Amino acid sequence: MVLATSSEKIRDIELPIIDLSLERSEVLKHIVKASEEFGFFKVINHKVPEFIIKRMEDESYSFFSKTSLQKQCAGPANPYGYGCKNIGFNGDNGEVEYLLLHANPLSISQTSKTISSDPITFSSTVDGYVAEVKELACEILELMAQGLRVPHISVFSKFLRDLNSDSLLRLNYYPPLITNNIHQLIIHDLLEDDITDASPISSDEARIFSKEVQTCHHRHQQCKIGFGEHTDPQILTVLRSNDVGGLQISPQDGLWIPVSPHPNTAFSIFVGDTLQALTNGRFKSVRHRAIVNSCKTRMSMVYFGAPAPHARISCPSELVTPHKSYLYRPFTWAEYKKATYSRKLGDTRLQCFRVQSDNSDEILSE
Ligand SMILES: O=C(O)CCC(=O)C(=O)O
Ligand SMILES: [Fe+2]
């Protein structure tokens, strides 16, 4: 089981919430600032209808509430389908179950046959949800392009609109901590710490023991990793979760900021590695993770907007200046994906695509 380390700081910092119904010139300023500062923000007053979200959530809950055997029939998650605990191809684990789907309607309809007893309803629900969140992602990417004063506002969104776009939808399900398991973990921790011994204990010792039990309980609730730290490799991530907390972002090494699940009508937006490259490092791909920190089930629905495999990723010339030359060499999404899949979840990959530079001002923390 993966636990968060004790050397890190967790700080409640207010994260940007951007109201998309405000004046466009205001919205784009806020989006650029948040993407530069955090690589993360929430959006409210978006146009995604609540009933589309609710329908997707219901399908999701209904899948994850099946028996383990039934869910296994929809696996493995490679390339698309059900996965449990193992994330990616290189031994990463978390306390998570998930369904990985390609965002392409044809692929969705094929995968749906193993996921649902009513595959037509399942695939039309996923298609409807994907179409809406893709539109939201494109709108945000166009605001970003305009905010960065790039003349063609579709310079980033065109990658998601490409018919061969490699975008994905991942449904993550973090089961609640089960009391028996916690108890075993606590006893295990206490025994490891040599707090117990075989002789009868005094009332003072009993009090200390009880306090230790509470502390351990708290520690396990706080620190059990559902989805280990990583950056998303794609362009833009649009995440919707239920009202249970657990998501954290890390805008700098060792500092973690919890993302509150409120307002619960919001979507969380993450800059991905490819957008960092497309903006010549102006926007930061944000490290994040999900902690299982509640007795309640957490669920997230995550759309990853990605380019087509052969799309060439190179930042627009407007974002290159005499003081900031090209930071990354051009690459294709297929190349980047291969680099991602050959590494561990938490590894940084973008630095392998950096152009060597003598200018130390340009060194970014990746
Ligand atoms: O479930 C979450 O809140 C985070 C999931 C995540 O980061 C991912 O699926 O890439
Ligand atoms: Fe992620």
Tab-separated table of C-alpha atoms and ligand atoms in Angstrom:
chain	number	residue	atom	x	y	z
A	1	MET	CA	0.000	0.000	0.000
A	2	VAL	CA	1.332	3.459	-0.853
A	3	LEU	CA	1.300	6.121	1.877
A	4	ALA	CA	2.024	9.821	1.592
A	5	THR	CA	5.340	10.744	3.262
A	6	SER	CA	5.400	12.717	6.502
A	7	SER	CA	8.050	15.221	5.287
A	8	GLU	CA	5.617	16.973	2.983
A	9	LYS	CA	3.508	20.014	3.851
A	10	ILE	CA	-0.231	20.090	3.288
A	11	ARG	CA	-1.546	23.637	3.104
A	12	ASP	CA	-5.049	24.959	2.558
A	13	ILE	CA	-4.538	27.576	-0.128
A	14	GLU	CA	-7.457	29.084	-1.965
A	15	LEU	CA	-7.393	27.800	-5.524
A	16	PRO	CA	-8.808	29.800	-8.434
A	17	ILE	CA	-12.488	29.344	-9.286
A	18	ILE	CA	-13.295	30.939	-12.636
A	19	ASP	CA	-16.808	31.995	-13.539
A	20	LEU	CA	-17.188	31.354	-17.276
A	21	SER	CA	-20.253	33.605	-17.470
A	22	LEU	CA	-18.184	36.734	-16.750
A	23	GLU	CA	-17.006	39.164	-19.434
A	24	ARG	CA	-14.739	37.219	-21.879
A	25	SER	CA	-11.791	39.624	-21.413
A	26	GLU	CA	-11.947	38.980	-17.629
A	27	VAL	CA	-12.235	35.224	-18.011
A	28	LEU	CA	-9.203	34.917	-20.236
A	29	LYS	CA	-7.053	36.968	-17.873
A	30	HIS	CA	-8.005	34.719	-14.935
A	31	ILE	CA	-7.428	31.558	-16.960
A	32	VAL	CA	-3.943	32.632	-18.080
A	33	LYS	CA	-2.972	33.654	-14.526
A	34	ALA	CA	-4.229	30.390	-12.989
A	35	SER	CA	-2.538	28.275	-15.682
A	36	GLU	CA	0.775	30.055	-15.144
A	37	GLU	CA	0.592	29.997	-11.363
A	38	PHE	CA	-0.990	26.615	-10.598
A	39	GLY	CA	-1.638	24.784	-13.878
A	40	PHE	CA	-5.007	24.215	-12.276
A	41	PHE	CA	-8.352	25.962	-11.727
A	42	LYS	CA	-12.015	25.209	-11.345
A	43	VAL	CA	-14.725	26.482	-13.653
A	44	ILE	CA	-18.285	27.310	-12.711
A	45	ASN	CA	-21.206	28.441	-14.844
A	46	HIS	CA	-20.077	26.213	-17.675
A	47	LYS	CA	-22.644	25.000	-20.176
A	48	VAL	CA	-22.506	21.268	-19.413
A	49	PRO	CA	-26.083	20.284	-18.443
A	50	GLU	CA	-26.417	18.724	-14.975
A	51	PHE	CA	-28.624	15.910	-16.290
A	52	ILE	CA	-25.839	14.750	-18.638
A	53	ILE	CA	-23.422	14.637	-15.696
A	54	LYS	CA	-25.953	12.876	-13.445
A	55	ARG	CA	-26.660	10.241	-16.111
A	56	MET	CA	-22.934	9.531	-16.479
A	57	GLU	CA	-22.516	9.328	-12.689
A	58	ASP	CA	-25.413	6.888	-12.390
A	59	GLU	CA	-23.943	4.603	-15.064
A	60	SER	CA	-20.619	4.797	-13.310
A	61	TYR	CA	-21.980	3.929	-9.852
A	62	SER	CA	-24.012	1.136	-11.340
A	63	PHE	CA	-20.894	-0.395	-12.933
A	64	PHE	CA	-18.714	-0.141	-9.818
A	65	SER	CA	-21.412	-1.614	-7.581
A	66	LYS	CA	-21.246	-4.917	-9.513
A	67	THR	CA	-19.462	-7.922	-8.043
A	68	SER	CA	-15.740	-8.172	-8.542
A	69	LEU	CA	-16.212	-11.108	-10.908
A	70	GLN	CA	-18.687	-9.166	-13.079
A	71	LYS	CA	-16.315	-6.193	-13.217
A	72	GLN	CA	-13.355	-8.407	-14.162
A	73	CYS	CA	-15.297	-9.370	-17.313
A	74	ALA	CA	-14.797	-5.768	-18.480
A	75	GLY	CA	-11.025	-6.007	-17.947
A	76	PRO	CA	-8.157	-5.747	-18.347
A	77	ALA	CA	-7.760	-1.971	-18.765
A	78	ASN	CA	-5.153	-2.479	-21.475
A	79	PRO	CA	-6.011	-0.994	-23.873
A	80	TYR	CA	-9.526	-0.090	-22.608
A	81	GLY	CA	-11.753	-1.503	-19.891
A	82	TYR	CA	-11.749	-2.237	-16.166
A	83	GLY	CA	-8.683	-2.016	-13.948
A	84	CYS	CA	-8.232	-2.491	-10.223
A	85	LYS	CA	-5.289	-1.128	-8.208
A	86	ASN	CA	-2.630	-1.438	-10.895
A	87	ILE	CA	-2.181	1.832	-12.782
A	88	GLY	CA	-0.239	1.813	-16.044
A	89	PHE	CA	2.298	-0.768	-17.147
A	90	ASN	CA	5.149	-0.293	-14.708
A	91	GLY	CA	4.033	-1.613	-11.348
A	92	ASP	CA	2.245	1.492	-9.986
A	93	ASN	CA	-0.527	0.707	-7.531
A	94	GLY	CA	-3.274	2.622	-5.769
A	95	GLU	CA	-6.471	2.010	-3.865
A	96	VAL	CA	-8.570	2.632	-6.950
A	97	GLU	CA	-10.811	0.829	-9.377
A	98	TYR	CA	-11.290	2.371	-12.786
A	99	LEU	CA	-12.784	2.110	-16.227
A	100	LEU	CA	-10.639	3.428	-19.039
A	101	LEU	CA	-12.443	4.331	-22.268
A	102	HIS	CA	-11.300	5.833	-25.536
A	103	ALA	CA	-13.380	8.952	-26.242
A	104	ASN	CA	-14.094	7.854	-29.809
A	105	PRO	CA	-17.779	6.731	-30.218
A	106	LEU	CA	-16.814	3.615	-32.193
A	107	SER	CA	-14.399	2.445	-29.525
A	108	ILE	CA	-16.941	3.309	-26.782
A	109	SER	CA	-19.631	1.207	-28.435
A	110	GLN	CA	-17.237	-1.776	-28.732
A	111	THR	CA	-15.995	-1.552	-25.117
A	112	SER	CA	-19.552	-1.044	-23.784
A	113	LYS	CA	-20.498	-4.611	-24.701
A	114	THR	CA	-18.352	-5.990	-21.878
A	115	ILE	CA	-19.249	-3.229	-19.415
A	116	SER	CA	-23.006	-3.085	-19.401
A	117	SER	CA	-25.986	-5.375	-19.924
A	118	ASP	CA	-27.497	-2.436	-21.804
A	119	PRO	CA	-24.521	-1.380	-23.962
A	120	ILE	CA	-26.586	0.943	-26.170
A	121	THR	CA	-27.684	3.078	-23.228
A	122	PHE	CA	-24.191	2.953	-21.708
A	123	SER	CA	-22.467	4.074	-24.899
A	124	SER	CA	-24.980	6.829	-25.661
A	125	THR	CA	-24.532	8.146	-22.081
A	126	VAL	CA	-20.741	8.167	-22.464
A	127	ASP	CA	-20.950	9.745	-25.961
A	128	GLY	CA	-23.234	12.481	-24.611
A	129	TYR	CA	-20.933	13.212	-21.668
A	130	VAL	CA	-17.747	13.158	-23.756
A	131	ALA	CA	-19.242	15.527	-26.362
A	132	GLU	CA	-20.065	18.057	-23.615
A	133	VAL	CA	-16.759	17.942	-21.747
A	134	LYS	CA	-14.820	18.011	-25.013
A	135	GLU	CA	-16.697	21.197	-25.956
A	136	LEU	CA	-15.874	22.685	-22.552
A	137	ALA	CA	-12.198	21.746	-22.976
A	138	CYS	CA	-12.125	23.336	-26.458
A	139	GLU	CA	-13.761	26.517	-25.175
A	140	ILE	CA	-11.138	26.768	-22.409
A	141	LEU	CA	-8.280	26.098	-24.863
A	142	GLU	CA	-9.610	28.858	-27.125
A	143	LEU	CA	-9.759	31.267	-24.182
A	144	MET	CA	-6.171	30.292	-23.371
A	145	ALA	CA	-4.991	30.943	-26.939
A	146	GLN	CA	-6.712	34.323	-26.969
A	147	GLY	CA	-5.321	35.147	-23.518
A	148	LEU	CA	-1.813	34.352	-24.769
A	149	ARG	CA	-2.463	36.565	-27.829
A	150	VAL	CA	-1.904	33.763	-30.320
A	151	PRO	CA	-3.671	34.877	-33.559
A	152	HIS	CA	-5.360	31.540	-34.317
A	153	ILE	CA	-7.564	30.803	-31.352
A	154	SER	CA	-8.032	27.189	-32.442
A	155	VAL	CA	-4.275	26.552	-32.229
A	156	PHE	CA	-4.731	24.244	-29.187
A	157	SER	CA	-8.374	23.164	-29.507
A	158	LYS	CA	-7.829	21.831	-33.058
A	159	PHE	CA	-5.975	18.847	-31.562
A	160	LEU	CA	-9.070	17.751	-29.607
A	161	ARG	CA	-11.409	18.384	-32.537
A	162	ASP	CA	-9.328	16.145	-34.829
A	163	LEU	CA	-11.367	13.029	-35.676
A	164	ASN	CA	-8.348	10.888	-34.780
A	165	SER	CA	-7.827	12.576	-31.427
A	166	ASP	CA	-6.566	10.116	-28.807
A	167	SER	CA	-8.686	11.609	-25.984
A	168	LEU	CA	-9.787	9.349	-23.125
A	169	LEU	CA	-12.398	9.125	-20.416
A	170	ARG	CA	-11.426	7.510	-17.128
A	171	LEU	CA	-13.938	6.735	-14.386
A	172	ASN	CA	-12.155	6.373	-11.034
A	173	TYR	CA	-13.761	4.769	-8.018
A	174	TYR	CA	-12.121	4.933	-4.582
A	175	PRO	CA	-13.874	2.554	-2.196
A	176	PRO	CA	-14.239	3.699	1.401
A	177	LEU	CA	-11.825	2.447	4.035
A	178	ILE	CA	-13.267	-0.642	5.615
A	179	THR	CA	-13.178	-0.642	9.417
A	180	ASN	CA	-11.684	-4.128	9.713
A	181	ASN	CA	-8.868	-3.269	7.382
A	182	ILE	CA	-8.068	-0.120	9.295
A	183	HIS	CA	-8.035	-2.042	12.528
A	184	GLN	CA	-5.534	-4.521	11.146
A	185	LEU	CA	-3.361	-1.698	9.856
A	186	ILE	CA	-3.446	0.068	13.216
A	187	ILE	CA	-2.484	-3.043	15.162
A	188	HIS	CA	0.261	-3.697	12.620
A	189	ASP	CA	1.618	-0.144	13.044
A	190	LEU	CA	1.453	-0.291	16.824
A	191	LEU	CA	3.214	-3.635	16.950
A	192	GLU	CA	5.913	-2.292	14.638
A	193	ASP	CA	6.342	0.696	16.954
A	194	ASP	CA	6.690	-1.679	19.967
A	195	ILE	CA	3.903	0.084	21.807
A	196	THR	CA	2.209	-3.084	22.909
A	197	ASP	CA	3.587	-5.865	25.041
A	198	ALA	CA	2.229	-9.137	26.282
A	199	SER	CA	1.757	-8.163	29.967
A	200	PRO	CA	-1.516	-6.624	31.276
A	201	ILE	CA	-1.589	-2.851	30.848
A	202	SER	CA	-2.333	-0.096	33.365
A	203	SER	CA	-5.134	2.463	32.829
A	204	ASP	CA	-2.519	5.083	31.844
A	205	GLU	CA	-1.076	2.727	29.275
A	206	ALA	CA	-4.592	1.948	28.058
A	207	ARG	CA	-5.204	5.690	27.576
A	208	ILE	CA	-1.953	6.095	25.646
A	209	PHE	CA	-2.817	3.028	23.580
A	210	SER	CA	-6.270	4.389	22.802
A	211	LYS	CA	-4.750	7.733	21.761
A	212	GLU	CA	-2.262	5.922	19.541
A	213	VAL	CA	-5.111	4.004	17.954
A	214	GLN	CA	-6.884	7.277	17.166
A	215	THR	CA	-3.723	8.841	15.757
A	216	CYS	CA	-3.058	5.822	13.581
A	217	HIS	CA	-6.651	5.769	12.431
A	218	HIS	CA	-6.332	9.410	11.494
A	219	ARG	CA	-3.013	8.798	9.753
A	220	HIS	CA	-4.443	5.998	7.636
A	221	GLN	CA	-7.476	8.045	6.753
A	222	GLN	CA	-5.266	10.963	5.784
A	223	CYS	CA	-2.587	9.216	3.846
A	224	LYS	CA	-3.788	6.217	1.930
A	225	ILE	CA	-3.003	6.884	-1.698
A	226	GLY	CA	-5.795	6.243	-4.165
A	227	PHE	CA	-3.983	7.530	-7.234
A	228	GLY	CA	-0.275	8.326	-6.881
A	229	GLU	CA	1.269	11.663	-7.785
A	230	HIS	CA	1.743	12.398	-11.468
A	231	THR	CA	1.151	14.935	-14.189
A	232	ASP	CA	-1.303	14.163	-16.963
A	233	PRO	CA	0.557	13.702	-20.257
A	234	GLN	CA	-2.234	15.030	-22.512
A	235	ILE	CA	-3.230	18.635	-23.342
A	236	LEU	CA	-6.057	19.429	-20.932
A	237	THR	CA	-7.871	17.413	-18.258
A	238	VAL	CA	-11.477	18.078	-17.252
A	239	LEU	CA	-12.389	16.352	-13.978
A	240	ARG	CA	-15.681	16.082	-12.204
A	241	SER	CA	-15.918	14.349	-8.821
A	242	ASN	CA	-18.678	13.586	-6.376
A	243	ASP	CA	-18.795	15.613	-3.160
A	244	VAL	CA	-16.045	13.643	-1.391
A	245	GLY	CA	-12.607	15.283	-1.054
A	246	GLY	CA	-9.280	13.585	-1.768
A	247	LEU	CA	-7.791	15.351	-4.778
A	248	GLN	CA	-4.601	17.324	-4.036
A	249	ILE	CA	-2.322	19.374	-6.286
A	250	SER	CA	1.354	20.177	-5.837
A	251	PRO	CA	2.407	23.429	-7.502
A	252	GLN	CA	5.874	23.083	-5.898
A	253	ASP	CA	8.012	20.271	-4.490
A	254	GLY	CA	6.828	18.948	-1.131
A	255	LEU	CA	3.759	21.209	-0.923
A	256	TRP	CA	0.306	19.718	-1.363
A	257	ILE	CA	-2.913	21.706	-1.615
A	258	PRO	CA	-6.208	19.876	-1.048
A	259	VAL	CA	-8.830	20.633	-3.700
A	260	SER	CA	-12.162	20.941	-1.962
A	261	PRO	CA	-15.036	19.186	-3.721
A	262	HIS	CA	-17.062	22.425	-3.537
A	263	PRO	CA	-18.739	24.040	-5.335
A	264	ASN	CA	-19.998	20.665	-6.479
A	265	THR	CA	-21.229	21.996	-9.799
A	266	ALA	CA	-17.652	22.869	-10.799
A	267	PHE	CA	-15.228	21.081	-13.090
A	268	SER	CA	-11.532	20.932	-12.177
A	269	ILE	CA	-9.212	21.790	-15.063
A	270	PHE	CA	-5.570	20.630	-15.250
A	271	VAL	CA	-2.869	21.746	-17.655
A	272	GLY	CA	-1.228	18.603	-19.097
A	273	ASP	CA	2.396	18.076	-20.208
A	274	THR	CA	1.549	18.593	-23.878
A	275	LEU	CA	0.009	22.004	-23.186
A	276	GLN	CA	3.117	22.969	-21.216
A	277	ALA	CA	5.124	22.159	-24.358
A	278	LEU	CA	2.606	23.923	-26.645
A	279	THR	CA	2.852	27.115	-24.556
A	280	ASN	CA	6.668	26.976	-24.482
A	281	GLY	CA	6.560	26.379	-20.733
A	282	ARG	CA	4.310	29.329	-19.848
A	283	PHE	CA	1.560	27.087	-18.519
A	284	LYS	CA	2.605	24.515	-15.951
A	285	SER	CA	1.572	20.899	-16.079
A	286	VAL	CA	0.418	20.336	-12.495
A	287	ARG	CA	1.366	17.370	-10.277
A	288	HIS	CA	-1.623	15.907	-8.506
A	289	ARG	CA	-2.797	12.809	-6.656
A	290	ALA	CA	-5.902	11.418	-5.006
A	291	ILE	CA	-5.909	10.391	-1.347
A	292	VAL	CA	-8.458	8.019	0.122
A	293	ASN	CA	-9.318	10.154	3.113
A	294	SER	CA	-12.933	9.473	3.846
A	295	CYS	CA	-15.299	6.779	4.990
A	296	LYS	CA	-17.342	7.628	1.940
A	297	THR	CA	-16.841	6.443	-1.605
A	298	ARG	CA	-15.122	8.915	-3.874
A	299	MET	CA	-15.729	8.882	-7.593
A	300	SER	CA	-14.199	11.001	-10.331
A	301	MET	CA	-14.904	11.189	-14.060
A	302	VAL	CA	-11.891	12.433	-15.952
A	303	TYR	CA	-11.708	13.516	-19.590
A	304	PHE	CA	-8.196	13.786	-21.022
A	305	GLY	CA	-8.112	15.917	-24.178
A	306	ALA	CA	-5.277	14.596	-26.370
A	307	PRO	CA	-3.928	15.057	-29.914
A	308	ALA	CA	-4.099	12.467	-32.699
A	309	PRO	CA	-1.156	10.016	-32.600
A	310	HIS	CA	0.638	11.631	-35.550
A	311	ALA	CA	-0.090	15.239	-34.589
A	312	ARG	CA	3.069	17.325	-34.344
A	313	ILE	CA	3.474	19.173	-31.039
A	314	SER	CA	5.379	22.400	-31.454
A	315	CYS	CA	4.631	25.731	-29.804
A	316	PRO	CA	3.348	28.629	-31.952
A	317	SER	CA	6.095	31.078	-32.965
A	318	GLU	CA	4.295	33.909	-31.106
A	319	LEU	CA	5.279	32.257	-27.820
A	320	VAL	CA	8.962	32.280	-28.716
A	321	THR	CA	10.888	35.483	-27.936
A	322	PRO	CA	14.553	36.528	-28.085
A	323	HIS	CA	14.621	35.888	-24.306
A	324	LYS	CA	12.783	32.623	-24.464
A	325	SER	CA	13.692	30.404	-27.377
A	326	TYR	CA	12.040	27.027	-28.061
A	327	LEU	CA	12.175	25.022	-24.806
A	328	TYR	CA	11.099	21.718	-26.334
A	329	ARG	CA	11.915	20.027	-29.575
A	330	PRO	CA	8.868	19.173	-31.725
A	331	PHE	CA	7.455	15.703	-31.093
A	332	THR	CA	4.415	13.662	-32.025
A	333	TRP	CA	1.804	12.587	-29.511
A	334	ALA	CA	2.625	8.921	-30.325
A	335	GLU	CA	6.252	9.602	-29.374
A	336	TYR	CA	5.253	11.315	-26.126
A	337	LYS	CA	2.787	8.613	-25.203
A	338	LYS	CA	5.445	5.954	-25.702
A	339	ALA	CA	7.814	7.894	-23.432
A	340	THR	CA	5.043	8.139	-20.809
A	341	TYR	CA	4.107	4.485	-20.900
A	342	SER	CA	7.712	3.372	-20.571
A	343	ARG	CA	8.095	5.234	-17.263
A	344	LYS	CA	6.592	5.076	-13.774
A	345	LEU	CA	3.462	7.086	-13.028
A	346	GLY	CA	5.283	9.765	-11.005
A	347	ASP	CA	8.274	10.206	-13.336
A	348	THR	CA	8.775	13.452	-15.202
A	349	ARG	CA	8.961	12.958	-18.951
A	350	LEU	CA	8.853	16.381	-20.555
A	351	GLN	CA	12.464	17.150	-19.712
A	352	CYS	CA	13.566	14.409	-22.144
A	353	PHE	CA	12.130	16.612	-24.918
A	354	ARG	CA	13.923	19.793	-23.853
A	355	VAL	CA	16.198	21.629	-26.205
A	356	GLN	CA	19.600	22.128	-24.552
A	357	SER	CA	19.993	25.775	-23.576
A	358	ASP	CA	22.772	27.875	-22.015
A	359	ASN	CA	20.279	30.365	-20.633
A	360	SER	CA	19.780	29.359	-16.994
A	361	ASP	CA	16.758	31.725	-16.661
A	362	GLU	CA	14.869	29.373	-18.879
A	363	ILE	CA	15.253	26.348	-16.624
A	364	LEU	CA	11.834	25.297	-15.448
A	365	SER	CA	11.008	23.039	-12.576
A	366	GLU	CA	9.332	20.060	-14.233
B	1	LIG	O1	-9.553	10.974	-9.044
B	1	LIG	C1	-8.933	12.013	-9.008
B	1	LIG	O2	-9.295	13.000	-8.376
B	1	LIG	C2	-7.623	12.135	-9.765
B	1	LIG	C3	-7.497	11.134	-10.870
B	1	LIG	C4	-6.377	11.425	-11.795
B	1	LIG	O3	-5.530	12.218	-11.533
B	1	LIG	C5	-6.326	10.743	-13.102
B	1	LIG	O4	-7.178	9.882	-13.388
B	1	LIG	O5	-5.396	11.068	-13.887
B	2	FE	FE	-4.348	12.772	-13.317
